[in-house]
XYZ file of C-alpha atoms in Angstrom:
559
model
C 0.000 0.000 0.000
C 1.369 3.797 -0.847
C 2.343 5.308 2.512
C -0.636 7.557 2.767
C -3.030 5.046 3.359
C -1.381 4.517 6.698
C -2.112 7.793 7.677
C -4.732 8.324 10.406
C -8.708 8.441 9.392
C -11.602 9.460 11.165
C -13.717 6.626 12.698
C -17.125 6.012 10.916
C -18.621 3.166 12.853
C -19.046 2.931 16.356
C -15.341 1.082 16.938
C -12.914 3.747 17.736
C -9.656 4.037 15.527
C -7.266 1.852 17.872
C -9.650 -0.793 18.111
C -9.593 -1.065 14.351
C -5.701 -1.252 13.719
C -5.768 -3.845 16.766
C -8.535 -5.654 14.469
C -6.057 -4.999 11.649
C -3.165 -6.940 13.789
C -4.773 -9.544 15.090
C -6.015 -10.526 11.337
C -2.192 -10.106 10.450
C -1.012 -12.660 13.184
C -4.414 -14.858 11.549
C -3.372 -14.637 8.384
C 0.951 -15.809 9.183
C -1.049 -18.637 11.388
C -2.853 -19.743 8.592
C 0.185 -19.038 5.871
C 2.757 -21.253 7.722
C -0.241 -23.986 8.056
C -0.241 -24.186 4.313
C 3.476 -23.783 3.835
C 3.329 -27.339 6.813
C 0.742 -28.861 4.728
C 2.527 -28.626 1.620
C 6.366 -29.622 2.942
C 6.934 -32.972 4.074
C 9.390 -31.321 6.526
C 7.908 -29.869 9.462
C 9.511 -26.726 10.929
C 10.930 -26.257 14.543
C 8.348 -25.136 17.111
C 11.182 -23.331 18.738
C 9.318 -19.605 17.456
C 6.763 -20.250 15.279
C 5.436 -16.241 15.501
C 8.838 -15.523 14.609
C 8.838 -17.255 11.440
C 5.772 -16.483 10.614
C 6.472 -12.630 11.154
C 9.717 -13.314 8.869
C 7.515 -14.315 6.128
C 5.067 -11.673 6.194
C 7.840 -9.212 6.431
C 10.033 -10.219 3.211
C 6.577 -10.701 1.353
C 5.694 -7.071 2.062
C 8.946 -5.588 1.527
C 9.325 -7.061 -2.039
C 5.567 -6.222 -3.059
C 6.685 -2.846 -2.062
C 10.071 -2.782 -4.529
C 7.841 -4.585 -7.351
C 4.891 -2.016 -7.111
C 6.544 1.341 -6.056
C 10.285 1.136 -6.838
C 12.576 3.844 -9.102
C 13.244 1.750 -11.555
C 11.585 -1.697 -13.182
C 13.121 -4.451 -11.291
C 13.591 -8.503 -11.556
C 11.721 -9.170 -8.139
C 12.270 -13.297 -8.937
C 16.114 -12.385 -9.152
C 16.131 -10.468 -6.145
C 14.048 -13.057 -3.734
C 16.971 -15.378 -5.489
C 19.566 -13.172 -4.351
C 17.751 -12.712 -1.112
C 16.954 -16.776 -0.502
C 21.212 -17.124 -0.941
C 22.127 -14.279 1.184
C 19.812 -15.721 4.301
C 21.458 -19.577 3.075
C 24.865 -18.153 3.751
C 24.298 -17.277 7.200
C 23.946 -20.940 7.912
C 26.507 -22.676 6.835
C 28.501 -22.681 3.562
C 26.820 -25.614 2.326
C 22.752 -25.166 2.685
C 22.351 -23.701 -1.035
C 18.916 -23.152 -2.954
C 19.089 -24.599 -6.283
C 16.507 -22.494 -9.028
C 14.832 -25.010 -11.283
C 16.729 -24.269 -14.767
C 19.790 -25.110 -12.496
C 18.768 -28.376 -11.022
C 19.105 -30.659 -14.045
C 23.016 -29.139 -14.584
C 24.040 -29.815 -10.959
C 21.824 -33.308 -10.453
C 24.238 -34.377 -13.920
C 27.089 -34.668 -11.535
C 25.360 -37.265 -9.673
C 24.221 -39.304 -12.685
C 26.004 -42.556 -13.899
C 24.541 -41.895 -17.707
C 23.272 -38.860 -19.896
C 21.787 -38.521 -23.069
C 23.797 -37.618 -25.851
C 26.302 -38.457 -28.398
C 29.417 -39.332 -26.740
C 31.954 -37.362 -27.074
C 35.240 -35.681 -24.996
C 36.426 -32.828 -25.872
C 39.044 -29.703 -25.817
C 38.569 -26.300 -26.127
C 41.825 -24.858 -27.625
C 42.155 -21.218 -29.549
C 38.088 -21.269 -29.206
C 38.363 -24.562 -31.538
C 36.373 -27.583 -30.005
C 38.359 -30.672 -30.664
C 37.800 -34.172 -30.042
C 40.327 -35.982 -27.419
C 37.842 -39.188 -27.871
C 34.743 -40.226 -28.801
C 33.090 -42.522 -25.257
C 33.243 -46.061 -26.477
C 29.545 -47.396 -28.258
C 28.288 -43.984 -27.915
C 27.098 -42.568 -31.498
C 30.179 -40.168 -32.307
C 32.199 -43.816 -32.175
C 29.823 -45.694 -34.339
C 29.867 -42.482 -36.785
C 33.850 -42.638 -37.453
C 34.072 -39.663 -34.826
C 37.818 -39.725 -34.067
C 40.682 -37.690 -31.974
C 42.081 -34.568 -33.277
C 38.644 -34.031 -35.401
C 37.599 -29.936 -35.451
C 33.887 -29.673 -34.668
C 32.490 -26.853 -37.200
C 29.205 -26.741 -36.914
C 26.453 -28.364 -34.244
C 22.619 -28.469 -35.179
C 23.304 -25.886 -38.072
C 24.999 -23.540 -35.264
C 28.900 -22.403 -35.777
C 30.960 -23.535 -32.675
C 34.600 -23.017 -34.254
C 35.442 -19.495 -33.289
C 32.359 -18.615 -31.938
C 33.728 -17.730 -28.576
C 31.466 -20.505 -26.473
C 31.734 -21.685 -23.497
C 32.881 -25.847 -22.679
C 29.205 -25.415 -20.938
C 27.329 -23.798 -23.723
C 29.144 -26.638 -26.351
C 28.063 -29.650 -23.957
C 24.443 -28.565 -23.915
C 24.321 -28.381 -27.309
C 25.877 -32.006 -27.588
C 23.046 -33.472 -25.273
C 19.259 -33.730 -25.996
C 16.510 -36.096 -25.880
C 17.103 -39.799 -26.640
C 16.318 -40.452 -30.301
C 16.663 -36.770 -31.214
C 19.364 -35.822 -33.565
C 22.014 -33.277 -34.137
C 23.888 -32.453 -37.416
C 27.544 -31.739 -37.251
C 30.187 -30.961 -39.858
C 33.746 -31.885 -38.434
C 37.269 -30.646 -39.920
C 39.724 -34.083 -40.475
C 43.257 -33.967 -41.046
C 44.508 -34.703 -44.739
C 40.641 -34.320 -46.075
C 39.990 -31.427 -48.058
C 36.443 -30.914 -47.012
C 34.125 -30.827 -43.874
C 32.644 -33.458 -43.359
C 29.123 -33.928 -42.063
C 27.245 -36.239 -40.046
C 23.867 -37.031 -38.403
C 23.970 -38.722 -34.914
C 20.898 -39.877 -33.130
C 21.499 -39.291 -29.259
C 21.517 -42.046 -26.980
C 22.304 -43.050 -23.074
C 26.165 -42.587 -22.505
C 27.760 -44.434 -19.729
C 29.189 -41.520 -17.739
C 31.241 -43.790 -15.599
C 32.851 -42.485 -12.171
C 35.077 -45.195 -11.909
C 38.066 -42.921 -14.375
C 41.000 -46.015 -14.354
C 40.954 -49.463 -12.900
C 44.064 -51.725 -13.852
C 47.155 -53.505 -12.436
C 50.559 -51.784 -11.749
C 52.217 -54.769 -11.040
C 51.544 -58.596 -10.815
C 49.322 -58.017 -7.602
C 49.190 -54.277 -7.041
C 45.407 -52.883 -8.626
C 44.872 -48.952 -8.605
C 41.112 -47.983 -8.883
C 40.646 -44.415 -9.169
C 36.809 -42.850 -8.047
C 36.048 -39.258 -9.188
C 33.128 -39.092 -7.228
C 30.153 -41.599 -5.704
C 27.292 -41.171 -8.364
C 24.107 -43.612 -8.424
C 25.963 -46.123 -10.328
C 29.944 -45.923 -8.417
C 29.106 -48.465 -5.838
C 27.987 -51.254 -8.928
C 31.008 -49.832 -10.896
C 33.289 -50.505 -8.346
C 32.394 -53.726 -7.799
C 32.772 -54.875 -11.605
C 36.285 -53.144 -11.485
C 37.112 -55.173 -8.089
C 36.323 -58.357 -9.250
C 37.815 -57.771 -13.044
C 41.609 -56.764 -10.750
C 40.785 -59.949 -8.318
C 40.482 -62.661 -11.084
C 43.876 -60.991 -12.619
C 45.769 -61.336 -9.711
C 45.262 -58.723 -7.546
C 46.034 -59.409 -3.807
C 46.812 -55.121 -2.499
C 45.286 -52.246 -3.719
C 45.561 -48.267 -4.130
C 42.179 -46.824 -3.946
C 42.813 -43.136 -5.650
C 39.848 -40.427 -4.059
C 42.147 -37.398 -5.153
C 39.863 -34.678 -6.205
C 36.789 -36.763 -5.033
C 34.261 -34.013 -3.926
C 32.039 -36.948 -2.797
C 28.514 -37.665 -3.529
C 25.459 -40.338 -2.254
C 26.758 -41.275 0.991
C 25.119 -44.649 0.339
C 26.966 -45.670 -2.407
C 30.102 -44.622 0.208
C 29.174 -46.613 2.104
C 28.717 -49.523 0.795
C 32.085 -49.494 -0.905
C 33.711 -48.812 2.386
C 31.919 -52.092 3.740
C 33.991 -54.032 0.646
C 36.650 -53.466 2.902
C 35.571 -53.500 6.751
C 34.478 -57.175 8.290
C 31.878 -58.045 10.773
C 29.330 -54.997 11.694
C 31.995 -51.939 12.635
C 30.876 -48.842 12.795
C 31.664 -46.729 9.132
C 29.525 -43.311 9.926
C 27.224 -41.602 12.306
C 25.429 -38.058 11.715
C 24.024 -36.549 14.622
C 21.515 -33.088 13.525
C 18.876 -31.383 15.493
C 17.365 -33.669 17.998
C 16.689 -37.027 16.981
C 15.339 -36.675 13.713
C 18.280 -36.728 11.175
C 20.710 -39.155 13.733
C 21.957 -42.137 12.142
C 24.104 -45.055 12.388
C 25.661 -47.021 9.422
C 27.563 -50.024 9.836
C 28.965 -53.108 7.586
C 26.720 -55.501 6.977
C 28.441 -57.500 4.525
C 31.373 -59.926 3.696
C 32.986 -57.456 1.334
C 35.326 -58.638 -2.003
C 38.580 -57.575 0.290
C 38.156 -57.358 3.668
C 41.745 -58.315 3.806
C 45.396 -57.745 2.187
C 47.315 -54.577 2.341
C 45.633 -51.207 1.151
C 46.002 -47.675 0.740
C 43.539 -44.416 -0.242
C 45.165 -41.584 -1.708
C 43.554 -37.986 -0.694
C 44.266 -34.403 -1.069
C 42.838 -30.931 -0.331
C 40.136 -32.255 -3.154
C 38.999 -34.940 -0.976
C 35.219 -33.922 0.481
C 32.275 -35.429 1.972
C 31.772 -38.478 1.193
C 34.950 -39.371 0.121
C 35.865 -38.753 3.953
C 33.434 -40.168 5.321
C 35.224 -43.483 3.486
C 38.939 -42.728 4.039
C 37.900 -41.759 7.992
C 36.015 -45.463 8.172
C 39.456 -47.102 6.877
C 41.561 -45.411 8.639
C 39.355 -45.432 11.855
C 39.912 -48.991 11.930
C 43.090 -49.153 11.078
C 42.221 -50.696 7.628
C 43.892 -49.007 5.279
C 46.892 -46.417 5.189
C 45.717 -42.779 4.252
C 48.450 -41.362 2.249
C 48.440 -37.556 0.519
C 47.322 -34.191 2.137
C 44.829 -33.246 4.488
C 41.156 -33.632 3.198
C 38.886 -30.875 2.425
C 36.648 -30.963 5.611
C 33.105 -30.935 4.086
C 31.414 -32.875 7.017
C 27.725 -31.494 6.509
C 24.457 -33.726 5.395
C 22.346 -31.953 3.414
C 19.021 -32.936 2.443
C 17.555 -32.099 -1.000
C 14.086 -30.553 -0.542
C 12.016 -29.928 -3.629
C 10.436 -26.992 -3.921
C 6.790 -25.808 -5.862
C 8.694 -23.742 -8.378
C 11.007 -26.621 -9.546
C 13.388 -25.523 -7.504
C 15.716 -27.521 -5.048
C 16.596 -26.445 -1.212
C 19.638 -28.595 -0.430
C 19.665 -27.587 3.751
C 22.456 -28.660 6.343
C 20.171 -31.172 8.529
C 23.188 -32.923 10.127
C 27.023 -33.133 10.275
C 29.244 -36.546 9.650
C 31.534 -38.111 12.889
C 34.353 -40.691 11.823
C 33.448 -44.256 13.661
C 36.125 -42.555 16.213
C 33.589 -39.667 16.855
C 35.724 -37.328 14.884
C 33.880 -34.387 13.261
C 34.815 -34.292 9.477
C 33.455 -30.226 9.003
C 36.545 -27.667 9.504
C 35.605 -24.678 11.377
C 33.694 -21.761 9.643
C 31.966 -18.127 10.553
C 29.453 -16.088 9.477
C 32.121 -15.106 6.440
C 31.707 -17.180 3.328
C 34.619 -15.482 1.632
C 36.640 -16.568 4.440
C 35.687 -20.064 4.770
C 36.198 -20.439 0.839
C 39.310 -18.815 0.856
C 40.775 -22.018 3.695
C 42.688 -23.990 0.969
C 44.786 -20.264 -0.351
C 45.326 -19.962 3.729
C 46.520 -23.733 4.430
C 48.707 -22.811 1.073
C 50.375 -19.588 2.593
C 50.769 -21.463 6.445
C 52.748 -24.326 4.552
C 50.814 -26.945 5.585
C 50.647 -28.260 1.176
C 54.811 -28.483 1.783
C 55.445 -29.806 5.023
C 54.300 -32.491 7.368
C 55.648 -30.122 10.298
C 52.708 -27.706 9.263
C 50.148 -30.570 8.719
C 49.094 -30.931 12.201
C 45.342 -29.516 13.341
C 46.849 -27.140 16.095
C 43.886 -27.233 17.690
C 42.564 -30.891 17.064
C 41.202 -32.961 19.599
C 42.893 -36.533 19.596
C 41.234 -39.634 19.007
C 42.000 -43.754 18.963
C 41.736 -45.731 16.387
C 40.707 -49.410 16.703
C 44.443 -50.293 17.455
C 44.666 -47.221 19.324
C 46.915 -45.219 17.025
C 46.349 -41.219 17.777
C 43.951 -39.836 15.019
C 43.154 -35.837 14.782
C 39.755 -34.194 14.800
C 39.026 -30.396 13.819
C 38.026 -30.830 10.098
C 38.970 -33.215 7.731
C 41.036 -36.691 7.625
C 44.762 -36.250 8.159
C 46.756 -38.701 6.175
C 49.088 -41.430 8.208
C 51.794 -40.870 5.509
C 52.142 -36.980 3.906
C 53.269 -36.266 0.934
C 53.972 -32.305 0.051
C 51.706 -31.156 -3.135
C 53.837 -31.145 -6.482
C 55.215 -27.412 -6.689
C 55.774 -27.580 -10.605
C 52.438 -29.442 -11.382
C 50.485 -26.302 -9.640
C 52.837 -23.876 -10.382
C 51.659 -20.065 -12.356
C 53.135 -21.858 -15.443
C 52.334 -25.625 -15.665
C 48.765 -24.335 -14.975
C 48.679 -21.655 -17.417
C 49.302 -24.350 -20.019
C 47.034 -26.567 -18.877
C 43.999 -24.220 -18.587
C 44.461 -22.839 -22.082
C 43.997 -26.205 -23.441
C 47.742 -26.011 -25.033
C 49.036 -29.379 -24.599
C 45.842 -31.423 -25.332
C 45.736 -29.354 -28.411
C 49.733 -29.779 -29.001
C 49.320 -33.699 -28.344
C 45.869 -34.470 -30.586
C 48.111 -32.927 -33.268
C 50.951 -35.344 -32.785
C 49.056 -38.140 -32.406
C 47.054 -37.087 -35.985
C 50.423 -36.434 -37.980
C 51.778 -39.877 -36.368
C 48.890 -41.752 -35.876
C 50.112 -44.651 -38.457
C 53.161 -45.303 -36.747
C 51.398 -45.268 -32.866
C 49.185 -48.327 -34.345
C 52.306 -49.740 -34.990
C 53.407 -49.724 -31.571
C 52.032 -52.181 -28.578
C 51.471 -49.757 -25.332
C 54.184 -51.305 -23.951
C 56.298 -50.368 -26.415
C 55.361 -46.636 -26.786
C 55.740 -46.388 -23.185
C 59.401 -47.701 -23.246
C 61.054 -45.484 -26.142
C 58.582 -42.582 -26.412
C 59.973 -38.997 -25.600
C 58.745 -35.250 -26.208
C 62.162 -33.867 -27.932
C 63.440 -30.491 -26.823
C 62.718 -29.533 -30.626
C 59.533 -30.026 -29.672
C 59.066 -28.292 -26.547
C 60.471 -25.234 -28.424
C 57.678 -25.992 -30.508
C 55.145 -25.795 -27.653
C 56.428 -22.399 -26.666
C 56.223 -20.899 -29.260
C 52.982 -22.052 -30.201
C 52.508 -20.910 -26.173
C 54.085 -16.999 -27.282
C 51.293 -17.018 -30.314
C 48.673 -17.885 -28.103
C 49.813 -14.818 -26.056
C 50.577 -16.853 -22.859
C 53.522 -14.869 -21.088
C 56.859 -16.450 -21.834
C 58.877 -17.809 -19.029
C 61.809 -19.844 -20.094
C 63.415 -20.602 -16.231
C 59.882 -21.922 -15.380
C 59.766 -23.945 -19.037
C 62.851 -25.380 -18.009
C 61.839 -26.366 -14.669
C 58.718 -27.561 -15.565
C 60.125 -29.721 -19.060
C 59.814 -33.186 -17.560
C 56.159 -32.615 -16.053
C 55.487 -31.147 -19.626
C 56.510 -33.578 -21.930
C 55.295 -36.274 -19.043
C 52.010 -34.890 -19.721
C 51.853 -34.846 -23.562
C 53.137 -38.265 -23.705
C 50.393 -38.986 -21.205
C 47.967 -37.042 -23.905
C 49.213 -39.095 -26.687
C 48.991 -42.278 -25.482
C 44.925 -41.480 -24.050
C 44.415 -40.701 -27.724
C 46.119 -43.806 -28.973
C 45.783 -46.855 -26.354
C 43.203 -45.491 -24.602
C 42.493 -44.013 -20.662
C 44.467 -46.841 -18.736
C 47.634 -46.041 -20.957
C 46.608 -42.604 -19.900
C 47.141 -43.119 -16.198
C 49.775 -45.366 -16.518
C 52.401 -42.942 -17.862
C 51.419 -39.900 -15.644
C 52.173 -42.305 -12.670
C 56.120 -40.951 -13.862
C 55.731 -37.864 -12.346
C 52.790 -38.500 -9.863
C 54.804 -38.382 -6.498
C 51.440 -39.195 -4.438
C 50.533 -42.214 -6.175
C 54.395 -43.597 -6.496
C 54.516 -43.022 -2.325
C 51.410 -45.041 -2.071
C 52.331 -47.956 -4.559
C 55.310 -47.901 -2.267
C 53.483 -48.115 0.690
C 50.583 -50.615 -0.126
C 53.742 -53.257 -1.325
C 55.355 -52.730 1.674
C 53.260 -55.377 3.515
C 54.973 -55.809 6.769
C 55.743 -52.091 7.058
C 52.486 -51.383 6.873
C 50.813 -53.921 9.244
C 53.058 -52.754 12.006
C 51.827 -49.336 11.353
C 48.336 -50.200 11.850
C 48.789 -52.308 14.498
C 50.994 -50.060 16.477
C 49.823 -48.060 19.239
């Protein structure tokens, strides 16, 4: 209402003035009653009865204010983007993890969380704005077309993609669509003098979160998990029992850069490793409601024989909530960097616009009773800027700066000291590669350079790489220095700053990598792990570890 209608009035019934505007309040405080009955009815989760009014008074209040901006504002204003901005602001001062999710988000972020897709198949690079094939996903429709590496995608569904200045985002949504529905492309193929175009009906991809699963050795297997989607747990299990029947007898289980997932499906892999009915999680929330216990309940696939997770700073959630089980009960050997510390449940509400409310309803405790959230305040900025802060105390370098100051110390099974305060601290640290994350080696590998640089070689020498067994390529394959001169210069063009002390400290990471690159594009993903376990000082400390039987069975069963 405009402000003068609040103004006083004379009375023209027999109730005096006050007696109305009391009238007035009372059908206010009516009216929230009666709103927050509807909002019960309509949300299967009921809200606290801590202040009911309160809430209620909330509501009525941030409904008012915005019919105000919407009605009697300056200027014409998005009201739906501001209640957005308003909804994320309020989120924020719980914790940095509720989040509201609008509805033309939600099928974007639920993708993450989705073991298959619709669409044609096909990885990617985006180098000097051209989008470039690493590899077409295997029985996907790009691979049954003829789709191969180092093709230049021209056109998609009659749009221009090659210099068109899009985003990896805004290419991938074009790429996926209904099942049955097709696209038209026309690709650019080395030697051919014309485009080339093709029709490809879209289909379910396999979008697999199991990224490598092979043997390093005779017995040693290496599974690595980029995060626990709907299908991990069943993927996992395939990969197991595939490394078993070859021989495997230890394993190095890679969570690196896991940011989690369904805790279920952790869950349940954990229990492939953990006998009888221990303990793996427990979430305690607001009262009762939201507490939990999980425990094993089943003879897992290796419940013994020597094992080791890898973690980092990219470890979260759920992938702690497996590596704290293990190492809680002195199952495995945590090797790498301190975890992330992202020891909040949050449960996705659905909301009547489409929308999603994912709210903090609990937090995660290790089988120890260790709390897996690191400390935060009312700052989000802060809490997001923890990982630059851990960076600048030293605690990515040095295992003298990798101790929780102010953790509180716990047993594990075998009573070895564990540390609480936020996230899982590794039994064996290993300081974060300084070249692989240096300004350099990452300005190459953002700009797409040395896909680009390697889908190149492997298209002019793509005969001769068929010629050669894995094995083989692995053996006598090297990047020349001709050709890193090459790659800078190509580096200069693309007006990335030269640096040629950090190019020479960084050569054997770099032409590691683009042999790695190479060999993805020629023998496929495994080959593709296999040689950046060269220069992958993590993963060569934990191979050591995990075949270091006795060494590591006195560790966990010291006290």
């Amino acid at each position: 209402m405009p402000a003068s209608e609040f103004a006083e009035r004379p009375t023209t019934g027999r109730r005096p003035a006050w007696w109305q505007r009391a009238w007035l309040r009372q059908g206010a405080l009516l009216l929230a009653a009666v709103g927050s009955g509807m909002l019960v009815a309509n949300n299967p989760f009921r809200p606290g009865s801590d202040n009911p009014d309160a809430t209620a008074r909330g509501y009525l209040r941030f409904r008012e204010i915005l019919s105000y901006i919407d009605r009697d504002y300056a200027d014409s204003v998005d009201t739906e983007a501001l209640a957005d901005y308003a909804v994320a602001q309020m989120l924020e001062k719980l914790d940095p993890h509720s989040v509201y999710i609008p509805a033309k988000d939600r099928e974007k972020t639920d993708a993450f969380l989705q073991s298959d897709y619709d669409g044609v198949g096909l990885e990617f690079n985006l180098a000097r704005d051209t989008m470039t094939v690493v590899a077409p996903i295997s029985g996907g429709p790009a691979e049954q077309a003829g789709i191969q590496p180092g093709d230049q995608i021209l056109t998609l569904g009659g749009k221009r993609v090659s210099g068109a200045r899009m985003s990896n985002a805004q290419l991938t949504q074009l790429l996926r669509g209904p099942r049955g529905s097709s696209i038209a492309l026309s690709l650019l193929r080395r030697r051919q003098p014309k485009p080339i175009s093709l029709s490809l009906t879209r289909s379910r991809i396999p979008n697999s979160s199991i990224d490598a699963a092979y043997l390093i050795d005779a017995e040693t297997g290496y599974i690595k998990v980029s995060r626990f989607a709907s299908n991990t747990y069943d993927e996992f299990k395939v990969a197991l029992a595939d490394l078993r029947r070859q021989g495997l007898s230890r394993l190095v289980l890679d969570l690196r850069g896991n940011p989690g997932g369904y805790l279920d499906r952790a869950t349940k892999l954990a229990d492939e490793f953990i006998a009888g009915s221990r303990r793996l999680v427990y979430t305690d929330g607001k009262g009762d409601q939201y507490d939990s216990q999980t425990y094993a309940r089943i003879a897992g696939e290796f419940e013994e024989g020597p094992l080791v997770v890898l973690v980092d700073e990219g470890s979260a959630s759920a992938a702690e909530v497996v590596a704290g089980a293990l190492q809680d009960h002195d199952r495995a050997l945590i090797v790498g960097r301190r975890t992330f510390g992202k020891g909040l449940v949050q449960q996705p509400i659905p909301l009547n616009d489409g929308g999603e409310l994912r709210l903090t309803i609990a937090r995660y405790f290790t089988p120890s009773g260790r709390s897996i959230q690191k400390p935060y305040g009312a700052s989000y900025a802060e809490y997001s800027r923890d990982l630059l802060e851990r960076e600048k105390r030293g605690e990515l370098a040095s295992a003298d700066s990798n101790r929780l100051a102010k953790g509180r110390r716990y047993r594990t099974t075998h009573g070895r000291s564990v540390y609480g305060g936020g996230g899982i601290m590794p039994d064996v640290f290993v300081p974060r590669d300084t070249l692989a994350h240096s300004a350099y080696f990452t300005r190459l590998q953002s700009s797409g350079l040395l896909r680009a640089f390697a889908l190149t070689f492997y298209q002019q020498h793509k005969a001769e790489l068929e010629g050669l067994r894995f094995e083989q390529f692995n053996t006598t394959f090297r990047i020349s220095d001709a050709q890193l001169a090459t790659l800078a210069e190509q580096a200069t063009r693309d007006k990335l700053p030269a640096d040629p002390a950090a190019a020479r400290r960084c050569a054997p990471l770099v032409r590691n990598q683009l042999k790695a690159y190479i060999a993805r594009s020629a023998y496929g993903p495994v080959a593709y792990y296999t040689v950046l376990r060269e220069q992958d000082p993590e993963l060569l400390r934990a191979i050591q570890a995990v075949n270091d039987s006795a060494a590591q069975l006195a560790l966990l069963g010291s006290k």
